[in-house]
PDB file of C-alpha atoms and ligand atoms in Angstrom:
ATOM      1  CA  MET A1104       4.694  27.438  36.313  1.00 85.00           C
ATOM      2  CA  LEU A1105       7.049  30.451  36.064  1.00 96.00           C
ATOM      3  CA  ASN A1106       6.312  33.608  35.564  1.00 97.00           C
ATOM      4  CA  GLU A1107       6.647  34.951  32.175  1.00 98.00           C
ATOM      5  CA  LYS A1108       8.665  37.830  33.005  1.00 98.00           C
ATOM      6  CA  VAL A1109      10.932  35.848  35.789  1.00 98.00           C
ATOM      7  CA  ALA A1110      10.897  32.959  32.945  1.00 98.00           C
ATOM      8  CA  ARG A1111      12.215  35.215  30.480  1.00 98.00           C
ATOM      9  CA  LEU A1112      15.361  37.200  32.389  1.00 98.00           C
ATOM     10  CA  ILE A1113      16.072  33.349  33.507  1.00 98.00           C
ATOM     11  CA  ASN A1114      16.058  32.349  29.525  1.00 98.00           C
ATOM     12  CA  GLU A1115      18.158  35.669  28.560  1.00 98.00           C
ATOM     13  CA  GLN A1116      20.482  35.158  31.554  1.00 98.00           C
ATOM     14  CA  VAL A1117      21.790  31.183  30.157  1.00 98.00           C
ATOM     15  CA  ASN A1118      22.389  33.496  27.213  1.00 97.00           C
ATOM     16  CA  LYS A1119      24.819  35.720  29.214  1.00 98.00           C
ATOM     17  CA  GLU A1120      26.313  33.142  30.916  1.00 98.00           C
ATOM     18  CA  LEU A1121      27.011  31.501  27.396  1.00 98.00           C
ATOM     19  CA  TYR A1122      28.332  34.759  26.253  1.00 98.00           C
ATOM     20  CA  SER A1123      30.761  35.059  29.627  1.00 98.00           C
ATOM     21  CA  GLY A1124      31.852  31.708  28.456  1.00 98.00           C
ATOM     22  CA  TYR A1125      33.008  32.531  25.452  1.00 98.00           C
ATOM     23  CA  LEU A1126      34.301  36.175  26.633  1.00 98.00           C
ATOM     24  CA  TYR A1127      36.594  34.033  29.381  1.00 98.00           C
ATOM     25  CA  LEU A1128      37.684  32.001  25.733  1.00 98.00           C
ATOM     26  CA  ASP A1129      38.891  34.405  24.893  1.00 98.00           C
ATOM     27  CA  PHE A1130      40.916  35.934  27.874  1.00 98.00           C
ATOM     28  CA  ALA A1131      41.965  32.474  27.474  1.00 98.00           C
ATOM     29  CA  ASN A1132      43.606  33.184  23.727  1.00 98.00           C
ATOM     30  CA  TYR A1133      45.297  35.874  24.113  1.00 98.00           C
ATOM     31  CA  TYR A1134      46.689  34.528  26.987  1.00 98.00           C
ATOM     32  CA  ALA A1135      47.668  31.450  25.437  1.00 98.00           C
ATOM     33  CA  ASP A1136      49.487  33.456  22.465  1.00 98.00           C
ATOM     34  CA  GLU A1137      51.141  36.213  25.370  1.00 98.00           C
ATOM     35  CA  GLY A1138      52.923  32.615  26.058  1.00 98.00           C
ATOM     36  CA  LEU A1139      51.081  32.731  29.747  1.00 98.00           C
ATOM     37  CA  ASP A1140      49.563  29.370  29.752  1.00 98.00           C
ATOM     38  CA  GLY A1141      48.931  29.384  33.086  1.00 98.00           C
ATOM     39  CA  PHE A1142      46.371  32.591  32.624  1.00 98.00           C
ATOM     40  CA  ALA A1143      45.099  30.811  30.131  1.00 98.00           C
ATOM     41  CA  ASN A1144      44.040  27.801  31.829  1.00 98.00           C
ATOM     42  CA  TRP A1145      42.519  29.773  34.596  1.00 98.00           C
ATOM     43  CA  TYR A1146      40.395  31.558  32.225  1.00 98.00           C
ATOM     44  CA  GLU A1147      39.648  28.289  29.989  1.00 98.00           C
ATOM     45  CA  ILE A1148      37.919  26.919  33.148  1.00 98.00           C
ATOM     46  CA  GLN A1149      35.834  29.935  33.598  1.00 98.00           C
ATOM     47  CA  ALA A1150      34.262  29.246  31.510  1.00 98.00           C
ATOM     48  CA  LEU A1151      33.370  25.712  31.858  1.00 98.00           C
ATOM     49  CA  GLU A1152      32.141  27.161  35.216  1.00 97.00           C
ATOM     50  CA  GLU A1153      30.043  30.204  32.950  1.00 98.00           C
ATOM     51  CA  ARG A1154      28.878  27.241  31.207  1.00 97.00           C
ATOM     52  CA  ASP A1155      27.439  25.269  34.044  1.00 97.00           C
ATOM     53  CA  HIS A1156      25.695  28.026  35.587  1.00 98.00           C
ATOM     54  CA  ALA A1157      23.585  28.550  31.785  1.00 98.00           C
ATOM     55  CA  MET A1158      23.154  24.690  32.333  1.00 97.00           C
ATOM     56  CA  MET A1159      21.872  25.042  35.418  1.00 98.00           C
ATOM     57  CA  MET A1160      19.490  27.536  34.137  1.00 98.00           C
ATOM     58  CA  ARG A1161      18.670  25.399  31.336  1.00 98.00           C
ATOM     59  CA  ARG A1162      17.517  23.286  34.053  1.00 98.00           C
ATOM     60  CA  TYR A1163      15.722  25.708  36.484  1.00 98.00           C
ATOM     61  CA  LEU A1164      13.339  26.796  32.920  1.00 98.00           C
ATOM     62  CA  LEU A1165      13.148  22.679  31.923  1.00 98.00           C
ATOM     63  CA  ASP A1166      11.461  21.723  35.207  1.00 97.00           C
ATOM     64  CA  ASN A1167       9.420  24.317  35.772  1.00 98.00           C
ATOM     65  CA  GLY A1168       7.619  23.991  32.492  1.00 97.00           C
ATOM     66  CA  VAL A1169       9.136  26.833  30.643  1.00 98.00           C
ATOM     67  CA  ARG A1170      10.045  25.809  26.810  1.00 97.00           C
ATOM     68  CA  VAL A1171      13.964  27.794  26.538  1.00 98.00           C
ATOM     69  CA  THR A1172      15.074  28.935  22.979  1.00 97.00           C
ATOM     70  CA  PHE A1173      18.258  31.082  22.052  1.00 96.00           C
ATOM     71  CA  GLY A1174      19.460  33.725  20.872  1.00 95.00           C
ATOM     72  CA  GLU A1175      22.585  34.201  18.883  1.00 97.00           C
ATOM     73  CA  ILE A1176      26.098  34.890  21.394  1.00 97.00           C
ATOM     74  CA  ALA A1177      27.803  37.451  20.989  1.00 96.00           C
ATOM     75  CA  LYS A1178      31.119  37.905  19.308  1.00 96.00           C
ATOM     76  CA  PRO A1179      34.139  39.305  22.225  1.00 96.00           C
ATOM     77  CA  ASP A1180      35.215  42.328  20.788  1.00 87.00           C
ATOM     78  CA  LYS A1181      37.542  43.849  23.813  1.00 90.00           C
ATOM     79  CA  VAL A1182      40.656  44.637  22.429  1.00 92.00           C
ATOM     80  CA  PHE A1183      44.138  44.449  24.721  1.00 97.00           C
ATOM     81  CA  LYS A1184      46.817  45.750  24.907  1.00 97.00           C
ATOM     82  CA  LYS A1185      48.544  45.143  28.160  1.00 97.00           C
ATOM     83  CA  LEU A1186      48.602  41.780  29.917  1.00 98.00           C
ATOM     84  CA  SER A1187      46.297  43.546  32.563  1.00 98.00           C
ATOM     85  CA  ASP A1188      43.123  44.400  30.750  1.00 98.00           C
ATOM     86  CA  PRO A1189      41.444  40.982  30.656  1.00 98.00           C
ATOM     87  CA  LEU A1190      41.142  40.689  34.230  1.00 98.00           C
ATOM     88  CA  ASP A1191      40.457  45.072  34.524  1.00 98.00           C
ATOM     89  CA  ALA A1192      37.700  43.413  32.295  1.00 98.00           C
ATOM     90  CA  GLY A1193      36.709  40.844  34.070  1.00 98.00           C
ATOM     91  CA  TYR A1194      36.522  42.302  36.874  1.00 98.00           C
ATOM     92  CA  GLU A1195      33.874  44.747  35.637  1.00 98.00           C
ATOM     93  CA  HIS A1196      31.802  41.875  33.833  1.00 98.00           C
ATOM     94  CA  GLU A1197      31.535  39.392  36.855  1.00 98.00           C
ATOM     95  CA  GLN A1198      30.586  42.948  38.240  1.00 98.00           C
ATOM     96  CA  TYR A1199      27.846  43.320  35.505  1.00 98.00           C
ATOM     97  CA  VAL A1200      26.724  39.537  36.061  1.00 98.00           C
ATOM     98  CA  THR A1201      26.607  40.699  39.507  1.00 98.00           C
ATOM     99  CA  SER A1202      24.013  43.557  38.923  1.00 98.00           C
ATOM    100  CA  LEU A1203      21.849  41.271  36.339  1.00 98.00           C
ATOM    101  CA  ILE A1204      21.217  38.543  39.086  1.00 98.00           C
ATOM    102  CA  ASN A1205      20.153  40.598  41.619  1.00 98.00           C
ATOM    103  CA  ALA A1206      18.056  42.313  38.983  1.00 98.00           C
ATOM    104  CA  ILE A1207      16.416  38.355  38.478  1.00 98.00           C
ATOM    105  CA  TYR A1208      15.878  38.540  42.041  1.00 98.00           C
ATOM    106  CA  LYS A1209      14.893  41.183  43.007  1.00 98.00           C
ATOM    107  CA  GLU A1210      11.883  41.006  40.035  1.00 98.00           C
ATOM    108  CA  ALA A1211      11.518  37.167  42.293  1.00 98.00           C
ATOM    109  CA  PHE A1212      10.704  39.093  45.209  1.00 98.00           C
ATOM    110  CA  ALA A1213       8.455  41.756  43.708  1.00 98.00           C
ATOM    111  CA  ILE A1214       5.860  38.529  42.971  1.00 98.00           C
ATOM    112  CA  ASN A1215       6.424  36.287  46.335  1.00 98.00           C
ATOM    113  CA  ASP A1216       8.391  34.000  43.956  1.00 98.00           C
ATOM    114  CA  PHE A1217       9.732  32.154  46.504  1.00 98.00           C
ATOM    115  CA  LYS A1218      11.362  29.143  44.502  1.00 98.00           C
ATOM    116  CA  THR A1219      13.257  31.125  41.983  1.00 98.00           C
ATOM    117  CA  MET A1220      14.743  33.867  45.544  1.00 98.00           C
ATOM    118  CA  GLN A1221      15.652  30.091  46.693  1.00 98.00           C
ATOM    119  CA  PHE A1222      17.360  28.886  42.844  1.00 98.00           C
ATOM    120  CA  LEU A1223      18.626  32.151  42.853  1.00 98.00           C
ATOM    121  CA  ASP A1224      20.427  32.076  46.360  1.00 98.00           C
ATOM    122  CA  TRP A1225      23.182  29.686  44.882  1.00 98.00           C
ATOM    123  CA  PHE A1226      23.846  32.332  42.673  1.00 98.00           C
ATOM    124  CA  ILE A1227      24.252  35.653  44.560  1.00 98.00           C
ATOM    125  CA  LYS A1228      26.487  33.750  46.543  1.00 98.00           C
ATOM    126  CA  GLU A1229      28.585  32.403  43.073  1.00 97.00           C
ATOM    127  CA  GLN A1230      28.521  35.984  42.303  1.00 98.00           C
ATOM    128  CA  GLY A1231      30.272  37.173  45.594  1.00 98.00           C
ATOM    129  CA  GLU A1232      33.321  34.243  44.830  1.00 97.00           C
ATOM    130  CA  GLU A1233      33.414  35.327  41.469  1.00 97.00           C
ATOM    131  CA  GLU A1234      33.664  38.922  42.228  1.00 98.00           C
ATOM    132  CA  LYS A1235      35.714  38.526  44.614  1.00 98.00           C
ATOM    133  CA  ASN A1236      37.821  36.512  42.269  1.00 97.00           C
ATOM    134  CA  ALA A1237      38.344  38.685  39.766  1.00 98.00           C
ATOM    135  CA  GLU A1238      39.604  41.438  41.668  1.00 98.00           C
ATOM    136  CA  ASP A1239      42.433  39.260  44.063  1.00 98.00           C
ATOM    137  CA  MET A1240      43.650  38.670  40.124  1.00 97.00           C
ATOM    138  CA  VAL A1241      43.674  42.508  39.444  1.00 98.00           C
ATOM    139  CA  LYS A1242      45.082  43.223  42.052  1.00 98.00           C
ATOM    140  CA  LYS A1243      47.700  40.412  42.539  1.00 97.00           C
ATOM    141  CA  MET A1244      49.297  41.483  38.589  1.00 98.00           C
ATOM    142  CA  LYS A1245      48.985  44.941  40.444  1.00 98.00           C
ATOM    143  CA  LEU A1246      51.492  44.011  42.771  1.00 97.00           C
ATOM    144  CA  PHE A1247      53.520  41.505  41.043  1.00 96.00           C
ATOM    145  CA  GLY A1248      53.194  41.736  37.010  1.00 95.00           C
ATOM    146  CA  ASN A1249      54.849  44.386  36.488  1.00 94.00           C
ATOM    147  CA  ASP A1250      58.673  42.255  37.086  1.00 95.00           C
ATOM    148  CA  ALA A1251      59.759  39.424  35.618  1.00 97.00           C
ATOM    149  CA  LYS A1252      59.957  36.665  38.303  1.00 97.00           C
ATOM    150  CA  GLY A1253      56.456  38.035  39.874  1.00 97.00           C
ATOM    151  CA  LEU A1254      54.819  37.552  36.472  1.00 98.00           C
ATOM    152  CA  TYR A1255      56.086  34.102  36.147  1.00 98.00           C
ATOM    153  CA  SER A1256      55.273  33.252  39.340  1.00 98.00           C
ATOM    154  CA  LEU A1257      51.148  34.219  39.293  1.00 98.00           C
ATOM    155  CA  ASN A1258      51.401  32.196  36.069  1.00 98.00           C
ATOM    156  CA  GLN A1259      52.679  28.871  37.584  1.00 98.00           C
ATOM    157  CA  GLU A1260      49.732  29.797  40.025  1.00 97.00           C
ATOM    158  CA  LEU A1261      46.443  30.300  38.006  1.00 98.00           C
ATOM    159  CA  ALA A1262      48.030  27.247  35.991  1.00 98.00           C
ATOM    160  CA  GLY A1263      47.562  25.283  38.913  1.00 97.00           C
ATOM    161  CA  ARG A1264      43.657  25.597  38.464  1.00 97.00           C
ATOM    162  CA  VAL A1265      41.695  22.529  38.166  1.00 97.00           C
ATOM    163  CA  TYR A1266      38.097  22.399  36.968  1.00 97.00           C
ATOM    164  CA  ALA A1267      35.312  20.916  39.460  1.00 92.00           C
ATOM    165  CA  PRO A1268      31.793  21.773  38.521  1.00 89.00           C
ATOM    166  CA  SER A1269      28.896  23.116  39.898  1.00 81.00           C
ATOM    167  CA  ALA A1270      26.864  19.919  40.585  1.00 60.00           C
ATOM    168  CA  THR A1271      26.644  21.340  44.360  1.00 54.00           C
ATOM    169  CA  GLY A1272      23.587  23.909  42.584  1.00 54.00           C
ATOM    170  CA  PRO A1273      20.746  24.845  43.696  1.00 49.00           C
ATOM    171  CA  ALA A1274      18.139  21.579  43.751  1.00 44.00           C
ATOM    172  CA  MET A1275      16.132  21.776  41.286  1.00 44.00           C
TER     173      MET A1275
HETATM  174 FE1  LIG B 655      28.249  33.377  35.145  1.00 82.69          FE
HETATM  175 FE2  LIG B 655      31.047  34.422  36.307  1.00 82.69          FE
HETATM  176  O1  LIG B 655      29.012  34.391  36.392  1.00 82.69           O
END
């Protein structure tokens, strides 16, 4: 049985991961509308990964006897004025998500919940990668995004991203 507070935080994180997916799908909507299908593809896949994260957390709770409950998923409310705006917002969002995962880890650590710490290890590593990916996107856009040819190439590169389910997540 999981500690009540740890279980609640993970349950809340399920909602936040689903929101992340919703947010990134909103980014994809914006880019699709701007004619940048490669950028849209990148964020569509990111949205699928976020759903995977939510599913992994949900499964962990279920496997530990926790009744999972769902709340409302907030409406994405970002307004984009230029093509780099979603990238900046994405980087900021991932840093926020890292802080949430760290907060759950801290709680588990405080009560010697080693099982949950081990479960969260995968997410700690994943957040490192997600922050790096998001930061790379910001950097690339700054370097190449102001020129039509550079933007075209970047769009082509991002079109190449393929979805790989997060099946390598923590053993549950
Ligand atoms: Fe589930 Fe992008 O962190």
